Coordinates of C-alpha atoms in Angstrom, one line a residue:
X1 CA -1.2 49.3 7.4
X2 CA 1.5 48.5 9.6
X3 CA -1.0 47.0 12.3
X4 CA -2.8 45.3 9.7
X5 CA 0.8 43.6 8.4
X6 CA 1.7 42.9 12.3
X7 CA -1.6 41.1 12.8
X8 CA -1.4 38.8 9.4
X9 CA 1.7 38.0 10.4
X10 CA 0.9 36.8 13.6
X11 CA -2.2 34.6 12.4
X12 CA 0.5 33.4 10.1
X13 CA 2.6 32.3 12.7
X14 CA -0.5 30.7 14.9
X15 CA -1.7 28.9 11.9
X16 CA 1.8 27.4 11.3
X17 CA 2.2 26.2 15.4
X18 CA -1.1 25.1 15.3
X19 CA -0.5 22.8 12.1
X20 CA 2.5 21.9 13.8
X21 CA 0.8 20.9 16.9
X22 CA -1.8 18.9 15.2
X23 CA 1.5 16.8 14.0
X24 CA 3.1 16.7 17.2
X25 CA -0.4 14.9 18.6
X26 CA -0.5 12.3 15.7
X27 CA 3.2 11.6 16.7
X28 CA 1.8 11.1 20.5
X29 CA -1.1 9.4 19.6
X30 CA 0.5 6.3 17.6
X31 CA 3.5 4.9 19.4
X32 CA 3.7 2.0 16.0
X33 CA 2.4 0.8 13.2
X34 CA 2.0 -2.8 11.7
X35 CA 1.5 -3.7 7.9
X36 CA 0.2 -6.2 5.6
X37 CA -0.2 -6.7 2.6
X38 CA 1.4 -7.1 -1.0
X39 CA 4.0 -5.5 -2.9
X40 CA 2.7 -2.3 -2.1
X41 CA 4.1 -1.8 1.0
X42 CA 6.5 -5.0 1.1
X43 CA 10.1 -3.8 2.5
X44 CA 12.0 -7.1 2.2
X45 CA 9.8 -9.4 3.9
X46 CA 10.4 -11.6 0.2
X47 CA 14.2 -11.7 0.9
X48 CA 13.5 -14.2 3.6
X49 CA 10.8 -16.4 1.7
X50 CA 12.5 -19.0 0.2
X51 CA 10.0 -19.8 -2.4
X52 CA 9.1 -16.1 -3.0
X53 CA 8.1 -15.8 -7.1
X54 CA 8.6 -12.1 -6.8
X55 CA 12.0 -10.1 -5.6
X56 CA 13.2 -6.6 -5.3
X57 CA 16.6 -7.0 -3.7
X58 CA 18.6 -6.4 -7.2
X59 CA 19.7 -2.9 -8.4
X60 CA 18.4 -0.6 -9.5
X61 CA 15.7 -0.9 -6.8
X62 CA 16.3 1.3 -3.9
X63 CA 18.4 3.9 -5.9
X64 CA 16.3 6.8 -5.3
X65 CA 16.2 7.1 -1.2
X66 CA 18.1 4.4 0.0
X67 CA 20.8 3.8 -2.6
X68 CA 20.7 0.4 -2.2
X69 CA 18.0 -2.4 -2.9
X70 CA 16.3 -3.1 0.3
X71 CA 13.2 -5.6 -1.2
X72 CA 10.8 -2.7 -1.6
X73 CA 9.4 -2.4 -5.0
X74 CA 10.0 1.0 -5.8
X75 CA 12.8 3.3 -6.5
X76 CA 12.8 4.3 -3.1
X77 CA 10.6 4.8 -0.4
X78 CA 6.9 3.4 -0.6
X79 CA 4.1 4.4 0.9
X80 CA 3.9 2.6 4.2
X81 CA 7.1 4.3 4.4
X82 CA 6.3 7.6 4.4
X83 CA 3.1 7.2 7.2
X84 CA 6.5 6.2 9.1
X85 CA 7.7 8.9 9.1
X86 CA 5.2 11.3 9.4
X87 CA 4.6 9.5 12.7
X88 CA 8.2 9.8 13.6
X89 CA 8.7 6.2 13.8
X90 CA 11.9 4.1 12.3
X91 CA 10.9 2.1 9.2
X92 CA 8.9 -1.4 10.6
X93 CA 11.7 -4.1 9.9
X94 CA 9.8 -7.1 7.8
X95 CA 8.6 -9.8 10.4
X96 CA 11.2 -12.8 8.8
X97 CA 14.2 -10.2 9.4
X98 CA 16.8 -11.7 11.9
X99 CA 16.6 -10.0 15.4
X100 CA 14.0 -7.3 14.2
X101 CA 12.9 -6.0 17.1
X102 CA 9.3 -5.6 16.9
X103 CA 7.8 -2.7 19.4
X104 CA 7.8 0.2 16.9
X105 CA 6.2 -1.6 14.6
X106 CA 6.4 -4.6 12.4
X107 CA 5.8 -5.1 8.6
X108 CA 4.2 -8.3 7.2
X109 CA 3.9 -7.1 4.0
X110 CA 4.6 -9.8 1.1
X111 CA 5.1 -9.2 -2.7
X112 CA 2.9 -11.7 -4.4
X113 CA 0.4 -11.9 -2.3
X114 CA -3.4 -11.9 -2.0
X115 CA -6.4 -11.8 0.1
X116 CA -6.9 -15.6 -0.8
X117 CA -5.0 -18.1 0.1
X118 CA -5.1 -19.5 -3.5
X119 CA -3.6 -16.4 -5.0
X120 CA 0.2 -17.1 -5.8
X121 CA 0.1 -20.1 -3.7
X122 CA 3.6 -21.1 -2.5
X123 CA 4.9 -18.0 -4.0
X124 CA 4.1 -15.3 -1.4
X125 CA 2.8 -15.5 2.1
X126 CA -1.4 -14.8 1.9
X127 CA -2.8 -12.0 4.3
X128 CA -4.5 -14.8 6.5
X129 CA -1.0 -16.1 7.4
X130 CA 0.0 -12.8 7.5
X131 CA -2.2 -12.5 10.5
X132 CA -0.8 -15.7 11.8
X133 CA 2.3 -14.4 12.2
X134 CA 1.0 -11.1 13.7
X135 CA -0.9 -13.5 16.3
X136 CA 2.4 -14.6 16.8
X137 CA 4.4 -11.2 17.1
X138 CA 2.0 -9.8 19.3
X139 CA 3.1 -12.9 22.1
X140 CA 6.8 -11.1 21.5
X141 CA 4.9 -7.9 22.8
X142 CA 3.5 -9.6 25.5
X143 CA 6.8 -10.9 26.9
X144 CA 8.4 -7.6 26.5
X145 CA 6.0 -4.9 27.5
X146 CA 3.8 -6.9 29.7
X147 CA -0.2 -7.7 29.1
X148 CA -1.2 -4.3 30.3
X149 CA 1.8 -2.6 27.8
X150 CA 1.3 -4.7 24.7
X151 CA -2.6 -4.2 25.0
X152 CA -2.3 -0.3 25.2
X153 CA 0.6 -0.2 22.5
X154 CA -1.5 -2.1 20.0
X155 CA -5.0 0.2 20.2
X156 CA -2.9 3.0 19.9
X157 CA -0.9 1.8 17.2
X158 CA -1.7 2.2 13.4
X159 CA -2.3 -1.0 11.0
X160 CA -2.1 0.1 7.3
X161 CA -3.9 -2.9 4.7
X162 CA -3.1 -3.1 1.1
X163 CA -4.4 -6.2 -0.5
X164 CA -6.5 -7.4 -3.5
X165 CA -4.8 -6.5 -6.6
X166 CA -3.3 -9.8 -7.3
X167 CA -6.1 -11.6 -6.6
X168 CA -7.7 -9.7 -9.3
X169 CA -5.0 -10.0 -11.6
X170 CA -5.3 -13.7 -11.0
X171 CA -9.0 -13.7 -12.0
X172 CA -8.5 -12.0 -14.8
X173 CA -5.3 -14.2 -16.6
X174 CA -7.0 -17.2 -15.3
X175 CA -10.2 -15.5 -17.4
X176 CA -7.9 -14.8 -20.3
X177 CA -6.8 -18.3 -21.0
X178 CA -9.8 -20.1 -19.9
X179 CA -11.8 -22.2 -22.5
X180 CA -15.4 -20.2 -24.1
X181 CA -16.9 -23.4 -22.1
X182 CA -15.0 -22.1 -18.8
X183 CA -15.5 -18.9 -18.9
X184 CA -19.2 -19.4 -18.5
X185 CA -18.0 -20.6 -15.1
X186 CA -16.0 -17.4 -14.1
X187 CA -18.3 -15.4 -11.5
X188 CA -16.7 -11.6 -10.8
X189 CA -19.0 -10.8 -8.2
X190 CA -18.9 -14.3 -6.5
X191 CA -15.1 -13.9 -6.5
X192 CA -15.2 -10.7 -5.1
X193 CA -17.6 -11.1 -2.4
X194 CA -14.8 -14.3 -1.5
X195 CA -11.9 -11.9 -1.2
X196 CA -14.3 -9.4 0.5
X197 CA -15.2 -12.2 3.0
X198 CA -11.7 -12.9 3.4
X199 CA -10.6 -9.2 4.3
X200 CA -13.3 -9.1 6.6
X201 CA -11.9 -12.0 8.6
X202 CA -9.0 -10.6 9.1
X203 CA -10.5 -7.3 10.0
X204 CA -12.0 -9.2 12.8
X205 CA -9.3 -11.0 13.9
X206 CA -7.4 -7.5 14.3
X207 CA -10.3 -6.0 16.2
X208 CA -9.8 -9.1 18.6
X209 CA -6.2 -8.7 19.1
X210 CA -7.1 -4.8 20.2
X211 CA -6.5 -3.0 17.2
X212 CA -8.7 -0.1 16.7
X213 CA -7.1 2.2 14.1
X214 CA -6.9 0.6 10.6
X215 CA -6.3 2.3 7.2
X216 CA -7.1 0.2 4.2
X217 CA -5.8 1.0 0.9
X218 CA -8.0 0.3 -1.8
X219 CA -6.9 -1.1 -5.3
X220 CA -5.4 1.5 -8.1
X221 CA -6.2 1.1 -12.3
X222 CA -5.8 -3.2 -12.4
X223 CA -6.1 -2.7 -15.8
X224 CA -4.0 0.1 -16.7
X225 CA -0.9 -1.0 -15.4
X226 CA 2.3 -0.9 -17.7
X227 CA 2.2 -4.5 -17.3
X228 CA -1.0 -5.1 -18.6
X229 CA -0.7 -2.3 -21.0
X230 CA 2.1 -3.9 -23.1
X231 CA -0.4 -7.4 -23.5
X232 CA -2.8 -5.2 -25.0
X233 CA -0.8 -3.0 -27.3
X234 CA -0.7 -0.4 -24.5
X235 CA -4.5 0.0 -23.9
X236 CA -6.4 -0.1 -20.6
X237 CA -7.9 -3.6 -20.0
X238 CA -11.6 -2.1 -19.0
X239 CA -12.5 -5.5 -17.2
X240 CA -9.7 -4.7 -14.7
X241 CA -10.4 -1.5 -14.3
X242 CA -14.2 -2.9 -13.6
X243 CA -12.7 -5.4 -11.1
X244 CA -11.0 -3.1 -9.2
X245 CA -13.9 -0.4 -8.7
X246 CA -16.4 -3.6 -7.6
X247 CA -13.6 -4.4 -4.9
X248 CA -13.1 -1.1 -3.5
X249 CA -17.2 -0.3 -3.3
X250 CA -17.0 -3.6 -1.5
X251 CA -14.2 -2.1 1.2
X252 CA -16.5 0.5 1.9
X253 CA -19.4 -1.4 2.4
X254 CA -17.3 -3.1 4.9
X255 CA -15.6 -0.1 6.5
X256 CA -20.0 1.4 7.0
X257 CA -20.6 -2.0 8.2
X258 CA -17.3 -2.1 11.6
X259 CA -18.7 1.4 11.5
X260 CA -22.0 0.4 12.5
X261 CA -21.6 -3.0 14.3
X262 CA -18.4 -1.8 16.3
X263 CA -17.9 2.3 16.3
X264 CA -14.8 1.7 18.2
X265 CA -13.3 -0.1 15.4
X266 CA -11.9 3.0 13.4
X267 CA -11.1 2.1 9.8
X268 CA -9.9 4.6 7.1
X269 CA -10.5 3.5 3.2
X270 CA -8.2 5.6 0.8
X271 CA -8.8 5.7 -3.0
X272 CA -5.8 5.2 -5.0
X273 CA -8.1 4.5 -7.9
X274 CA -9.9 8.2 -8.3
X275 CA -6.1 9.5 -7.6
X276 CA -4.3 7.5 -10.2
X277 CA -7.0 8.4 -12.9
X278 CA -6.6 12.2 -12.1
X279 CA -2.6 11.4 -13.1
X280 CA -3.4 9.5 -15.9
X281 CA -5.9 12.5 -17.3
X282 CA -4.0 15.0 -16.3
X283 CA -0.3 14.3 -15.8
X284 CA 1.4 17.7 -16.2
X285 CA -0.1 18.8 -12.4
X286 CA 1.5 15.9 -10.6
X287 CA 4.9 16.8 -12.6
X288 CA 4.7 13.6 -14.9
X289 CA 5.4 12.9 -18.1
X290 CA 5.0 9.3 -18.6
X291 CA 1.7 7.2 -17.3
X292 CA 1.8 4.5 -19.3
X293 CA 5.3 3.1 -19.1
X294 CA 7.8 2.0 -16.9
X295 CA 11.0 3.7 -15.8
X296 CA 12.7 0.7 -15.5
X297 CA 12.3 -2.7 -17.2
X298 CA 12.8 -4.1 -20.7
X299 CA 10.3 -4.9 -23.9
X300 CA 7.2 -2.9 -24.7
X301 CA 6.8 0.0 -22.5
X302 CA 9.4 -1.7 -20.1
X303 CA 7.0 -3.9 -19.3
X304 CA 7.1 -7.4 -20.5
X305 CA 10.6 -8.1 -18.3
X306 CA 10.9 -7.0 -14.6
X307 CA 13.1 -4.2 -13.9
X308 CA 16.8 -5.1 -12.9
X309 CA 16.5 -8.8 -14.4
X310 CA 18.0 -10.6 -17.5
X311 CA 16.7 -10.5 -20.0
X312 CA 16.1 -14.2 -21.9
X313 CA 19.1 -15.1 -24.9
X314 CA 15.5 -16.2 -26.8
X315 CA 14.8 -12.5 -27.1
X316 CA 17.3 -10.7 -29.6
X317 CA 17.6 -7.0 -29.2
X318 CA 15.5 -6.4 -26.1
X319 CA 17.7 -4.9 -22.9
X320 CA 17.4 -3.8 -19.7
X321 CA 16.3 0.6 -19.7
X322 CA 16.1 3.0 -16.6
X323 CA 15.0 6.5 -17.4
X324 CA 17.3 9.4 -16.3
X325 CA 14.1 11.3 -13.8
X326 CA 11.7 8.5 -11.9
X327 CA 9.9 11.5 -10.8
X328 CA 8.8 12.2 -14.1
X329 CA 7.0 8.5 -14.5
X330 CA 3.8 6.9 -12.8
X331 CA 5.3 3.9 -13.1
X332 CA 8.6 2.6 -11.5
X333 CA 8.8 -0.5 -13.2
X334 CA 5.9 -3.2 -15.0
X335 CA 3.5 -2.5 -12.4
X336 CA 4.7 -0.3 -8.8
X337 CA 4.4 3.7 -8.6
X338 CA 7.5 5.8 -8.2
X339 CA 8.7 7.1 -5.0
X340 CA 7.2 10.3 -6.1
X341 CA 3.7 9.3 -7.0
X342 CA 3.7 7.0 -3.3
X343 CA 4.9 10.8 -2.1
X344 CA 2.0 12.6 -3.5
X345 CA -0.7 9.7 -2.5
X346 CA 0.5 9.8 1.1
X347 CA -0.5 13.7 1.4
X348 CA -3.5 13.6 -0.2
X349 CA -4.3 10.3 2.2
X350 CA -2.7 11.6 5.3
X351 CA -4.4 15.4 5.3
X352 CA -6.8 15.9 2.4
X353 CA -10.0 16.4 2.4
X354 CA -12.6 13.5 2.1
X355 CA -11.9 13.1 -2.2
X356 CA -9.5 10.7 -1.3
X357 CA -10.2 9.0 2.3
X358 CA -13.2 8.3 4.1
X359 CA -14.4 8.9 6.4
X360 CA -11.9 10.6 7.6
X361 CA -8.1 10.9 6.6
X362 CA -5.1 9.2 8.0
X363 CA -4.2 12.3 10.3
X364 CA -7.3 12.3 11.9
X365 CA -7.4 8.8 12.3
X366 CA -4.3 8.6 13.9
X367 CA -5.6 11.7 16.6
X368 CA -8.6 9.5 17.7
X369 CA -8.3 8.6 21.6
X370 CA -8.6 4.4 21.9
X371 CA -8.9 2.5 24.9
X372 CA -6.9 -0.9 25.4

C-alpha cells in the first residue's frame, strides 16, 4: 500500500511539472502579442480618439482588478488580458498611448468598431485602419530590433482578433427602423459575406507582414445581450442570434480555407457563442446568478443607460445601479461580460478540449514552431 501511495504520488508530481513545462514553452514560444478589434479587448485605445462615441475611462470601470478605470469595458481585466498573462507578458499598451513602447506587444483594439469601415464611422477606428497602424508599428520594430529581429519577433508572436459584433448590431437597428419597402432591400447573407471578405483582407495582410499565429474570436448571443434585451421586454432578439451563428460558420470557413491555401498560416477560431449559451441554460455551474442583466447601468435591466454615465433630467426616477458581486452576473454593464465570465472563457479557450476552439486551442497554438 505504502509503495502504491509512493508511486501515485510521484505520477502526481510528474503530471504537475509536466503541466508546468507545457506553460513554460508557451511562455518561450511567444515573445508578444498584438490585438484588434472592438470593445472586447479595447484597453484605452478610445481615451485617445477624439471623436470616439464609446468610453470606459469613468468609474466604476476598472474597479474589480485595477481599481481604477483604464478604458477597458469591463470591471476589470478582459480577455486579451488574461492570454497576457498566461504568456508572462505586461499588458500591450493601446497603440495611441504616449511613449508606449511597442516590442511586447501592442493593442489596437477600438470600442465601437467594426470589420467595415461604415460601421460607427467617425466614431471608432475600423479594423482596416487598425491594420494601418499595425503597418505602421511594425516600421517602430524595424528600427529597434533590426529586419532580421522584428521579422522573427512577429511569427513568433501571438495576434488575437475580435470583430464583427457591431457590424451586426448595425445591420440589425438599421433593419429595425427601415421602411416595409427597405427592408426588401436588406441582404443578411450579402452583408455577411462583405464583413467576411473584409476579415479576410486583413487576415492576409497579417500573413504578409509575417504573422503566423492568429486567434480569432468569434461573436457571442448578438441578440441576447442586456442591451438588446431591455428593447424587447427582456427577450432574446432570434434574428441576432441568427446573425451571429452565420458570421462565425463564415470564420471557420475562412480559418479551413488559410488552412488549406497556406498551412503555415496557423489560425485558432474560439466559440464564445456555444459557451455563453451553456451560461445562459445553466448558470448555477459557472457561479452566476444573473444572465440577463447588467451589474452596472441604469433603466430596464441596467441596460438602457451605460454604466457610470448620467442619467438624462428627461428621465424621472431612473439612477445609476452597481450590484454588490460582478462575479455573480454575465453581464458587466448593457452589453460587455464580467471579469469573471472573460476569466472562465480564457480557460476553456486557452486549454480545453476542441468544444470551444478549433482546431486547436490557444495553448497549442502558441507551442507551434514558426519560421520568420
Amino acid at each position: 500500500m505504502k509503495v502504491l501511495l509512493a508511486l501515485s504520488v510521484v505520477i502526481g508530481a510528474w503530471v504537475v511539472v509536466a503541466s508546468f513545462l507545457t506553460v513554460v514553452d508557451a511562455v518561450k514560444s511567444v515573445p508578444a502579442y498584438f490585438v484588434f478589434g472592438d470593445s472586447v479587448l479595447d484597453v484605452g485605445e478610445n481615451n485617445y480618439v477624439p471623436n470616439a462615441e464609446y468610453h470606459a475611462n469613468f468609474p466604476p470601470y476598472g474597479e474589480t482588478f485595477f481599481h481604477r478605470p483604464t478604458g477597458r469595458f469591463s470591471n476589470g481585466r478582459n480577455l486579451g488580458d488574461f492570454f497576457a498573462q498566461a504568456l508572462a507578458l505586461p499588458f500591450a499598451p493601446p497603440y495611441m498611448q504616449p511613449n508606449a513602447t511597442f516590442n511586447k506587444g501592442i493593442n489596437f483594439a477600438s470600442g465601437g468598431s467594426g470589420v467595415l469601415n461604415t460601421t460607427n464611422a467617425g466614431l471608432a477606428i475600423p479594423l482596416g485602419v487598425q491594420l494601418k497602424q499595425y503597418q505602421n508599428a511594425t516600421a517602430v520594430l524595424v528600427e529597434e530590433l533590426g529586419v532580421v529581429g522584428a521579422k522573427n519577433l512577429i511569427s513568433k508572436a501571438l495576434f488575437l482578433i475580435a470583430s464583427g459584433s457591431n457590424d451586426l448590431t448595425a445591420f440589425l437597428i438599421s433593419l429595425a427602423t427601415a421602411s416595409p419597402a427597405e427592408q426588401k432591400q436588406y441582404n443578411a447573407t450579402q452583408y455577411i459575406s462583405s464583413m467576411i471578405d473584409g476579415y479576410t483582407t486583413a487576415l492576409e495582410l497579417l500573413y504578409a507582414s509575417g504573422a503566423r499565429k492568429v486567434v480569432l474570436f468569434g461573436v457571442g448571443l448578438t441578440g441576447c445581450s442586456p442591451s438588446v434585451r431591455s428593447a424587447n421586454n427582456s427577450a432574446c432578439v432570434n434574428p441576432g442570434n441568427e446573425l451571429a451563428l452565420g458570421y462565425n460558420e463564415g470564420l471557420k470557413l475562412v480559418v479551413d480555407g488559410f488552412h488549406t491555401a497556406v498551412p503555415d498560416f496557423h489560425l485558432v477560431l474560439t466559440d464564445s457563442y456555444d459557451f455563453i449559451s451553456d451560461m445562459v441554460k445553466n448558470p448555477t455551474s459557472f457561479g452566476l446568478k444573473n444572465v440577463t442583466g447588467g451589474c452596472c447601468g441604469a433603466g430596464f435591466l441596467h441596460a438602457q443607460f451605460q454604466c457610470g454615465t448620467k442619467v438624462p433630467a428627461n428621465f424621472p426616477g431612473i439612477k445609476q445601479a452597481l450590484c454588490k458581486h460582478p462575479s455573480t452576473y454575465l453581464y458587466w454593464d448593457f452589453v460587455h461580460l464580467t471579469e469573471h465570465v472573460d476569466k472562465i472563457l480564457f480557460g476553456a479557450f486557452w486549454d480545453g478540449n476542441s468544444s470551444y476552439t478549433y482546431p486547436i486551442n490557444v495553448r497549442s497554438l502558441a507551442l507551434l514552431e514558426t519560421k520568420s
